[in-house]
């Protein structure tokens, strides 16, 4: 492959020059995608301050709102792998546009929903936006692949996208309350605002984002494989949702979870026989891939499951012997500080990757999450202690949000970038679902001695322990990744990467090279 500007082979371009060329290719792309992620953050932060008002608007109970979140989590877990595969087959921009249209329609439907059922369906379908980040990472990686700087440029870009995401979450959380008051507490008018934002995203992608280049050759969608995968994920995520609602004493909940896990046995046997499988298990078992996917699931425990317990702990009256007794406004400031620490972590990760190595940076980030949550065990009585712990965990979490899909993209062969990045989201979602279910149960273990609505201190201790140990296990698993994994590839190698999904020889070569660099 040759440089479009110089006509010289890319491999002949100095590394520093290749980096600048790649930046020139992707700078505009990152800008448009950053707008997409700002909107994604708005969607994640906008509805939380309005929960009580939405509940009143629909005439339902507070506990019913949990069904909205559970349904959206379920939909996102099911559709992300399929959409990512379609992106690998037909172009990531095309599927990104389709996901945006579905998200926009559902967001507009939310604004005009007047009952529980309509709002539930619309909120669930809004979960299509979760595929945005994996598809964006795949698009960026595809652009960088042409200059041999795909891995490093994707890490930088993913960090910027996470900054945009968290900034959007802050804007959404603050803006929702302000707009609700400005619109005289009109729920419909307030909910129209994110619908307008998602609509604008469609045009930003349509006119500002170039299409990726799908791998050559005839591809097909493994319908049977995805059906089995969907069934397994449906059983597991449904079981975890009902576990949180019905409690550990409900026997059929455990049957659902067990059935979902067992489904992966026939799924694995079937996929290994396919030329173009839904999930290429041969790629998944590579030493530079499986630790990344497991890390995503383990980090999902704290990233998606621990925020609600931290908020309720901060609001618990200290008369119970623990808790900070913070008001809603003060808790918002604390959460905002946590999000800012995530932004800092996302910005520092590419720098740490250059100073050490991408693998080393991932390990450090995982250890930061572990340290942050384990520090809660001795230090949780003062506001500054909780703030410090959350800031440390936030630095690691912010780095990992963008770094894990970028690492998965770097580890995947051509033609499987979207699926690999999407799997980090799916495993993270499963980890978060597990955490939400378990944390909901453990926080009811024991009883507060003064106020009946407060959870027990033992429950909070257990939550922090699970989060800390999960991140610690993730850090240890990452030591099994080859030392030089996720580094930039030689453009000549990229040009000759067959991108086959049945490439046993390709996988074997990569694995053999990787083994020589392990630990």
PDB file of C-alpha atoms in Angstrom, residues 73-283:
ATOM      1  CA  UNK A  73     -30.075  -3.670  29.097  1.00  0.00           C
ATOM      2  CA  UNK A  74     -31.561  -6.841  27.641  1.00  0.00           C
ATOM      3  CA  UNK A  75     -32.105  -5.368  24.171  1.00  0.00           C
ATOM      4  CA  UNK A  76     -28.609  -3.919  24.023  1.00  0.00           C
ATOM      5  CA  UNK A  77     -27.048  -7.256  25.018  1.00  0.00           C
ATOM      6  CA  UNK A  78     -28.971  -9.053  22.269  1.00  0.00           C
ATOM      7  CA  UNK A  79     -28.594  -6.665  19.328  1.00  0.00           C
ATOM      8  CA  UNK A  80     -25.017  -5.422  19.690  1.00  0.00           C
ATOM      9  CA  UNK A  81     -23.242  -8.618  18.478  1.00  0.00           C
ATOM     10  CA  UNK A  82     -25.561  -8.941  15.458  1.00  0.00           C
ATOM     11  CA  UNK A  83     -25.243  -5.299  14.411  1.00  0.00           C
ATOM     12  CA  UNK A  84     -21.471  -5.396  14.841  1.00  0.00           C
ATOM     13  CA  UNK A  85     -21.244  -8.470  12.607  1.00  0.00           C
ATOM     14  CA  UNK A  86     -23.373  -6.735   9.980  1.00  0.00           C
ATOM     15  CA  UNK A  87     -21.005  -3.778  10.210  1.00  0.00           C
ATOM     16  CA  UNK A  88     -18.042  -6.041   9.471  1.00  0.00           C
ATOM     17  CA  UNK A  89     -19.911  -7.471   6.502  1.00  0.00           C
ATOM     18  CA  UNK A  90     -21.506  -4.426   4.874  1.00  0.00           C
ATOM     19  CA  UNK A  91     -19.722  -1.376   6.327  1.00  0.00           C
ATOM     20  CA  UNK A  92     -19.728   0.059   9.830  1.00  0.00           C
ATOM     21  CA  UNK A  93     -21.112   3.454   8.829  1.00  0.00           C
ATOM     22  CA  UNK A  94     -24.155   1.860   7.199  1.00  0.00           C
ATOM     23  CA  UNK A  95     -25.042  -0.085  10.342  1.00  0.00           C
ATOM     24  CA  UNK A  96     -24.258   2.942  12.518  1.00  0.00           C
ATOM     25  CA  UNK A  97     -26.865   4.897  10.542  1.00  0.00           C
ATOM     26  CA  UNK A  98     -29.439   2.132  10.942  1.00  0.00           C
ATOM     27  CA  UNK A  99     -28.827   1.943  14.701  1.00  0.00           C
ATOM     28  CA  UNK A 100     -29.154   5.724  14.915  1.00  0.00           C
ATOM     29  CA  UNK A 101     -32.484   5.733  13.057  1.00  0.00           C
ATOM     30  CA  UNK A 102     -33.875   3.111  15.451  1.00  0.00           C
ATOM     31  CA  UNK A 103     -32.546   5.051  18.450  1.00  0.00           C
ATOM     32  CA  UNK A 104     -34.050   8.312  17.169  1.00  0.00           C
ATOM     33  CA  UNK A 105     -37.477   6.768  16.544  1.00  0.00           C
ATOM     34  CA  UNK A 106     -37.565   5.216  20.001  1.00  0.00           C
ATOM     35  CA  UNK A 107     -36.388   8.459  21.652  1.00  0.00           C
ATOM     36  CA  UNK A 108     -39.146  10.411  19.926  1.00  0.00           C
ATOM     37  CA  UNK A 109     -41.618   7.718  21.035  1.00  0.00           C
ATOM     38  CA  UNK A 110     -40.450   8.183  24.637  1.00  0.00           C
ATOM     39  CA  UNK A 111     -41.367  11.857  24.527  1.00  0.00           C
ATOM     40  CA  UNK A 112     -44.975  11.081  23.597  1.00  0.00           C
ATOM     41  CA  UNK A 113     -45.439   7.836  25.536  1.00  0.00           C
ATOM     42  CA  UNK A 114     -48.355   8.117  27.920  1.00  0.00           C
ATOM     43  CA  UNK A 115     -48.446   4.727  29.614  1.00  0.00           C
ATOM     44  CA  UNK A 116     -46.178   2.060  31.071  1.00  0.00           C
ATOM     45  CA  UNK A 117     -46.234  -0.329  28.094  1.00  0.00           C
ATOM     46  CA  UNK A 118     -45.453   2.264  25.435  1.00  0.00           C
ATOM     47  CA  UNK A 119     -42.668   3.780  27.491  1.00  0.00           C
ATOM     48  CA  UNK A 120     -41.239   0.311  28.228  1.00  0.00           C
ATOM     49  CA  UNK A 121     -41.078  -0.641  24.536  1.00  0.00           C
ATOM     50  CA  UNK A 122     -39.602   2.707  23.499  1.00  0.00           C
ATOM     51  CA  UNK A 123     -37.030   2.739  26.312  1.00  0.00           C
ATOM     52  CA  UNK A 124     -35.984  -0.828  25.482  1.00  0.00           C
ATOM     53  CA  UNK A 125     -35.526  -0.059  21.763  1.00  0.00           C
ATOM     54  CA  UNK A 126     -33.476   3.010  22.637  1.00  0.00           C
ATOM     55  CA  UNK A 127     -30.822   0.467  23.685  1.00  0.00           C
ATOM     56  CA  UNK A 128     -29.686   0.310  20.039  1.00  0.00           C
ATOM     57  CA  UNK A 129     -27.434   3.302  20.812  1.00  0.00           C
ATOM     58  CA  UNK A 130     -25.137   1.005  22.799  1.00  0.00           C
ATOM     59  CA  UNK A 131     -23.665  -0.281  19.523  1.00  0.00           C
ATOM     60  CA  UNK A 132     -22.457   3.198  18.588  1.00  0.00           C
ATOM     61  CA  UNK A 133     -19.100   3.029  20.396  1.00  0.00           C
ATOM     62  CA  UNK A 134     -18.075  -0.439  19.095  1.00  0.00           C
ATOM     63  CA  UNK A 135     -18.904   0.588  15.527  1.00  0.00           C
ATOM     64  CA  UNK A 136     -17.041   3.882  15.951  1.00  0.00           C
ATOM     65  CA  UNK A 137     -13.935   2.092  17.215  1.00  0.00           C
ATOM     66  CA  UNK A 138     -14.129  -0.253  14.223  1.00  0.00           C
ATOM     67  CA  UNK A 139     -14.406   2.712  11.845  1.00  0.00           C
ATOM     68  CA  UNK A 140     -11.391   4.434  13.376  1.00  0.00           C
ATOM     69  CA  UNK A 141      -9.350   1.237  13.357  1.00  0.00           C
ATOM     70  CA  UNK A 142     -10.158   0.719   9.687  1.00  0.00           C
ATOM     71  CA  UNK A 143      -8.868   4.207   8.835  1.00  0.00           C
ATOM     72  CA  UNK A 144      -5.678   3.734  10.847  1.00  0.00           C
ATOM     73  CA  UNK A 145      -5.055   0.299   9.358  1.00  0.00           C
ATOM     74  CA  UNK A 146      -4.102   1.888   6.051  1.00  0.00           C
ATOM     75  CA  UNK A 147      -1.061   3.639   7.578  1.00  0.00           C
ATOM     76  CA  UNK A 148       0.049   0.958  10.020  1.00  0.00           C
ATOM     77  CA  UNK A 149      -0.917   3.044  13.073  1.00  0.00           C
ATOM     78  CA  UNK A 150      -4.340   1.554  13.701  1.00  0.00           C
ATOM     79  CA  UNK A 151      -3.685   0.397  17.278  1.00  0.00           C
ATOM     80  CA  UNK A 152      -2.110   3.597  18.631  1.00  0.00           C
ATOM     81  CA  UNK A 153      -4.495   5.906  16.801  1.00  0.00           C
ATOM     82  CA  UNK A 154      -7.498   3.917  17.959  1.00  0.00           C
ATOM     83  CA  UNK A 155      -6.329   4.180  21.591  1.00  0.00           C
ATOM     84  CA  UNK A 156      -6.018   7.956  21.274  1.00  0.00           C
ATOM     85  CA  UNK A 157      -9.338   8.294  19.496  1.00  0.00           C
ATOM     86  CA  UNK A 158     -11.135   5.984  21.938  1.00  0.00           C
ATOM     87  CA  UNK A 159      -9.861   8.103  24.816  1.00  0.00           C
ATOM     88  CA  UNK A 160     -11.271  11.233  23.199  1.00  0.00           C
ATOM     89  CA  UNK A 161     -14.578   9.490  22.550  1.00  0.00           C
ATOM     90  CA  UNK A 162     -14.803   8.512  26.216  1.00  0.00           C
ATOM     91  CA  UNK A 163     -14.146  12.142  27.161  1.00  0.00           C
ATOM     92  CA  UNK A 164     -17.028  13.140  24.897  1.00  0.00           C
ATOM     93  CA  UNK A 165     -19.207  10.388  26.362  1.00  0.00           C
ATOM     94  CA  UNK A 166     -18.639  11.420  29.977  1.00  0.00           C
ATOM     95  CA  UNK A 167     -18.967  15.105  29.139  1.00  0.00           C
ATOM     96  CA  UNK A 168     -22.297  14.307  27.528  1.00  0.00           C
ATOM     97  CA  UNK A 169     -23.395  12.385  30.612  1.00  0.00           C
ATOM     98  CA  UNK A 170     -22.610  15.413  32.788  1.00  0.00           C
ATOM     99  CA  UNK A 171     -24.426  17.746  30.392  1.00  0.00           C
ATOM    100  CA  UNK A 172     -27.404  15.395  30.275  1.00  0.00           C
ATOM    101  CA  UNK A 173     -27.663  14.994  34.038  1.00  0.00           C
ATOM    102  CA  UNK A 174     -27.431  18.743  34.690  1.00  0.00           C
ATOM    103  CA  UNK A 175     -29.402  19.859  31.653  1.00  0.00           C
ATOM    104  CA  UNK A 176     -32.381  17.583  32.280  1.00  0.00           C
ATOM    105  CA  UNK A 177     -33.259  19.230  35.574  1.00  0.00           C
ATOM    106  CA  UNK A 178     -32.711  22.745  34.259  1.00  0.00           C
ATOM    107  CA  UNK A 179     -34.801  22.139  31.135  1.00  0.00           C
ATOM    108  CA  UNK A 180     -37.561  20.493  33.163  1.00  0.00           C
ATOM    109  CA  UNK A 181     -37.896  23.668  35.216  1.00  0.00           C
ATOM    110  CA  UNK A 182     -37.571  25.898  32.141  1.00  0.00           C
ATOM    111  CA  UNK A 183     -40.413  23.995  30.447  1.00  0.00           C
ATOM    112  CA  UNK A 184     -42.663  24.482  33.479  1.00  0.00           C
ATOM    113  CA  UNK A 185     -42.210  20.805  34.471  1.00  0.00           C
ATOM    114  CA  UNK A 186     -43.637  19.563  31.184  1.00  0.00           C
ATOM    115  CA  UNK A 187     -42.331  16.020  30.767  1.00  0.00           C
ATOM    116  CA  UNK A 188     -43.096  15.757  27.049  1.00  0.00           C
ATOM    117  CA  UNK A 189     -41.251  18.952  26.102  1.00  0.00           C
ATOM    118  CA  UNK A 190     -38.300  17.929  28.289  1.00  0.00           C
ATOM    119  CA  UNK A 191     -38.035  14.503  26.634  1.00  0.00           C
ATOM    120  CA  UNK A 192     -38.149  16.003  23.133  1.00  0.00           C
ATOM    121  CA  UNK A 193     -34.673  17.521  23.635  1.00  0.00           C
ATOM    122  CA  UNK A 194     -32.692  14.226  23.530  1.00  0.00           C
ATOM    123  CA  UNK A 195     -34.829  13.134  20.562  1.00  0.00           C
ATOM    124  CA  UNK A 196     -33.680  16.221  18.644  1.00  0.00           C
ATOM    125  CA  UNK A 197     -30.065  15.478  19.603  1.00  0.00           C
ATOM    126  CA  UNK A 198     -30.244  11.891  18.279  1.00  0.00           C
ATOM    127  CA  UNK A 199     -31.843  13.120  15.063  1.00  0.00           C
ATOM    128  CA  UNK A 200     -28.916  15.495  14.534  1.00  0.00           C
ATOM    129  CA  UNK A 201     -26.547  12.571  15.104  1.00  0.00           C
ATOM    130  CA  UNK A 202     -27.989  10.837  12.042  1.00  0.00           C
ATOM    131  CA  UNK A 203     -27.051  13.747   9.799  1.00  0.00           C
ATOM    132  CA  UNK A 204     -23.630  14.089  11.427  1.00  0.00           C
ATOM    133  CA  UNK A 205     -22.872  10.462  10.568  1.00  0.00           C
ATOM    134  CA  UNK A 206     -24.431  10.678   7.105  1.00  0.00           C
ATOM    135  CA  UNK A 207     -22.413  13.695   5.974  1.00  0.00           C
ATOM    136  CA  UNK A 208     -19.324  13.622   8.192  1.00  0.00           C
ATOM    137  CA  UNK A 209     -18.293   9.975   8.601  1.00  0.00           C
ATOM    138  CA  UNK A 210     -16.641   7.996   5.773  1.00  0.00           C
ATOM    139  CA  UNK A 211     -17.500   4.355   5.265  1.00  0.00           C
ATOM    140  CA  UNK A 212     -15.102   1.583   6.265  1.00  0.00           C
ATOM    141  CA  UNK A 213     -13.814  -1.013   3.806  1.00  0.00           C
ATOM    142  CA  UNK A 214     -15.304  -4.447   4.504  1.00  0.00           C
ATOM    143  CA  UNK A 215     -12.959  -7.401   4.121  1.00  0.00           C
ATOM    144  CA  UNK A 216     -12.985  -8.878   0.598  1.00  0.00           C
ATOM    145  CA  UNK A 217     -14.803 -12.106  -0.117  1.00  0.00           C
ATOM    146  CA  UNK A 218     -18.325 -13.375   0.250  1.00  0.00           C
ATOM    147  CA  UNK A 219     -19.648 -13.089   3.815  1.00  0.00           C
ATOM    148  CA  UNK A 220     -22.827 -14.474   5.291  1.00  0.00           C
ATOM    149  CA  UNK A 221     -24.698 -13.913   8.517  1.00  0.00           C
ATOM    150  CA  UNK A 222     -24.635 -17.018  10.692  1.00  0.00           C
ATOM    151  CA  UNK A 223     -28.327 -16.973  11.552  1.00  0.00           C
ATOM    152  CA  UNK A 224     -28.311 -20.251  13.472  1.00  0.00           C
ATOM    153  CA  UNK A 225     -25.278 -19.243  15.490  1.00  0.00           C
ATOM    154  CA  UNK A 226     -26.713 -15.845  16.380  1.00  0.00           C
ATOM    155  CA  UNK A 227     -30.048 -17.464  17.296  1.00  0.00           C
ATOM    156  CA  UNK A 228     -28.335 -19.801  19.769  1.00  0.00           C
ATOM    157  CA  UNK A 229     -26.245 -16.906  21.125  1.00  0.00           C
ATOM    158  CA  UNK A 230     -29.352 -14.732  21.484  1.00  0.00           C
ATOM    159  CA  UNK A 231     -31.174 -17.486  23.341  1.00  0.00           C
ATOM    160  CA  UNK A 232     -28.285 -17.935  25.765  1.00  0.00           C
ATOM    161  CA  UNK A 233     -27.937 -14.208  26.420  1.00  0.00           C
ATOM    162  CA  UNK A 234     -31.703 -13.858  26.777  1.00  0.00           C
ATOM    163  CA  UNK A 235     -31.862 -16.595  29.407  1.00  0.00           C
ATOM    164  CA  UNK A 236     -28.878 -15.297  31.366  1.00  0.00           C
ATOM    165  CA  UNK A 237     -29.812 -11.602  31.372  1.00  0.00           C
ATOM    166  CA  UNK A 238     -33.474 -12.367  32.075  1.00  0.00           C
ATOM    167  CA  UNK A 239     -32.487 -14.648  34.937  1.00  0.00           C
ATOM    168  CA  UNK A 240     -30.235 -11.969  36.426  1.00  0.00           C
ATOM    169  CA  UNK A 241     -33.000  -9.381  36.106  1.00  0.00           C
ATOM    170  CA  UNK A 242     -35.537 -11.602  37.856  1.00  0.00           C
ATOM    171  CA  UNK A 243     -32.929 -12.470  40.480  1.00  0.00           C
ATOM    172  CA  UNK A 244     -32.731  -8.805  41.387  1.00  0.00           C
ATOM    173  CA  UNK A 245     -36.519  -8.492  41.480  1.00  0.00           C
ATOM    174  CA  UNK A 246     -37.577 -11.826  43.006  1.00  0.00           C
ATOM    175  CA  UNK A 247     -34.555 -12.607  45.174  1.00  0.00           C
ATOM    176  CA  UNK A 248     -32.237 -15.588  45.534  1.00  0.00           C
ATOM    177  CA  UNK A 249     -34.980 -17.823  46.937  1.00  0.00           C
ATOM    178  CA  UNK A 250     -36.799 -18.085  43.603  1.00  0.00           C
ATOM    179  CA  UNK A 251     -35.728 -21.447  42.173  1.00  0.00           C
ATOM    180  CA  UNK A 252     -36.805 -20.882  38.577  1.00  0.00           C
ATOM    181  CA  UNK A 253     -34.509 -17.837  38.338  1.00  0.00           C
ATOM    182  CA  UNK A 254     -31.516 -20.128  38.818  1.00  0.00           C
ATOM    183  CA  UNK A 255     -32.919 -22.522  36.218  1.00  0.00           C
ATOM    184  CA  UNK A 256     -33.004 -19.674  33.684  1.00  0.00           C
ATOM    185  CA  UNK A 257     -29.397 -18.705  34.397  1.00  0.00           C
ATOM    186  CA  UNK A 258     -28.165 -22.309  34.304  1.00  0.00           C
ATOM    187  CA  UNK A 259     -30.026 -22.971  31.046  1.00  0.00           C
ATOM    188  CA  UNK A 260     -28.446 -19.870  29.511  1.00  0.00           C
ATOM    189  CA  UNK A 261     -24.954 -20.973  30.492  1.00  0.00           C
ATOM    190  CA  UNK A 262     -25.519 -24.516  29.181  1.00  0.00           C
ATOM    191  CA  UNK A 263     -26.690 -23.068  25.852  1.00  0.00           C
ATOM    192  CA  UNK A 264     -23.103 -22.073  25.100  1.00  0.00           C
ATOM    193  CA  UNK A 265     -22.059 -25.733  24.866  1.00  0.00           C
ATOM    194  CA  UNK A 266     -24.019 -26.435  21.643  1.00  0.00           C
ATOM    195  CA  UNK A 267     -23.213 -22.887  20.513  1.00  0.00           C
ATOM    196  CA  UNK A 268     -19.479 -23.561  20.753  1.00  0.00           C
ATOM    197  CA  UNK A 269     -19.715 -26.920  18.975  1.00  0.00           C
ATOM    198  CA  UNK A 270     -21.748 -25.428  16.147  1.00  0.00           C
ATOM    199  CA  UNK A 271     -19.540 -22.354  15.714  1.00  0.00           C
ATOM    200  CA  UNK A 272     -16.339 -24.387  15.427  1.00  0.00           C
ATOM    201  CA  UNK A 273     -17.799 -26.105  12.369  1.00  0.00           C
ATOM    202  CA  UNK A 274     -18.695 -22.879  10.547  1.00  0.00           C
ATOM    203  CA  UNK A 275     -16.562 -21.190   7.918  1.00  0.00           C
ATOM    204  CA  UNK A 276     -17.936 -17.738   8.783  1.00  0.00           C
ATOM    205  CA  UNK A 277     -19.253 -18.086  12.353  1.00  0.00           C
ATOM    206  CA  UNK A 278     -21.211 -15.563  14.358  1.00  0.00           C
ATOM    207  CA  UNK A 279     -18.386 -15.477  16.917  1.00  0.00           C
ATOM    208  CA  UNK A 280     -15.042 -16.916  15.838  1.00  0.00           C
ATOM    209  CA  UNK A 281     -14.019 -18.940  18.888  1.00  0.00           C
ATOM    210  CA  UNK A 282     -10.578 -19.575  17.393  1.00  0.00           C
ATOM    211  CA  UNK A 283      -9.910 -15.844  17.528  1.00  0.00           C
TER     212      UNK A 283
END
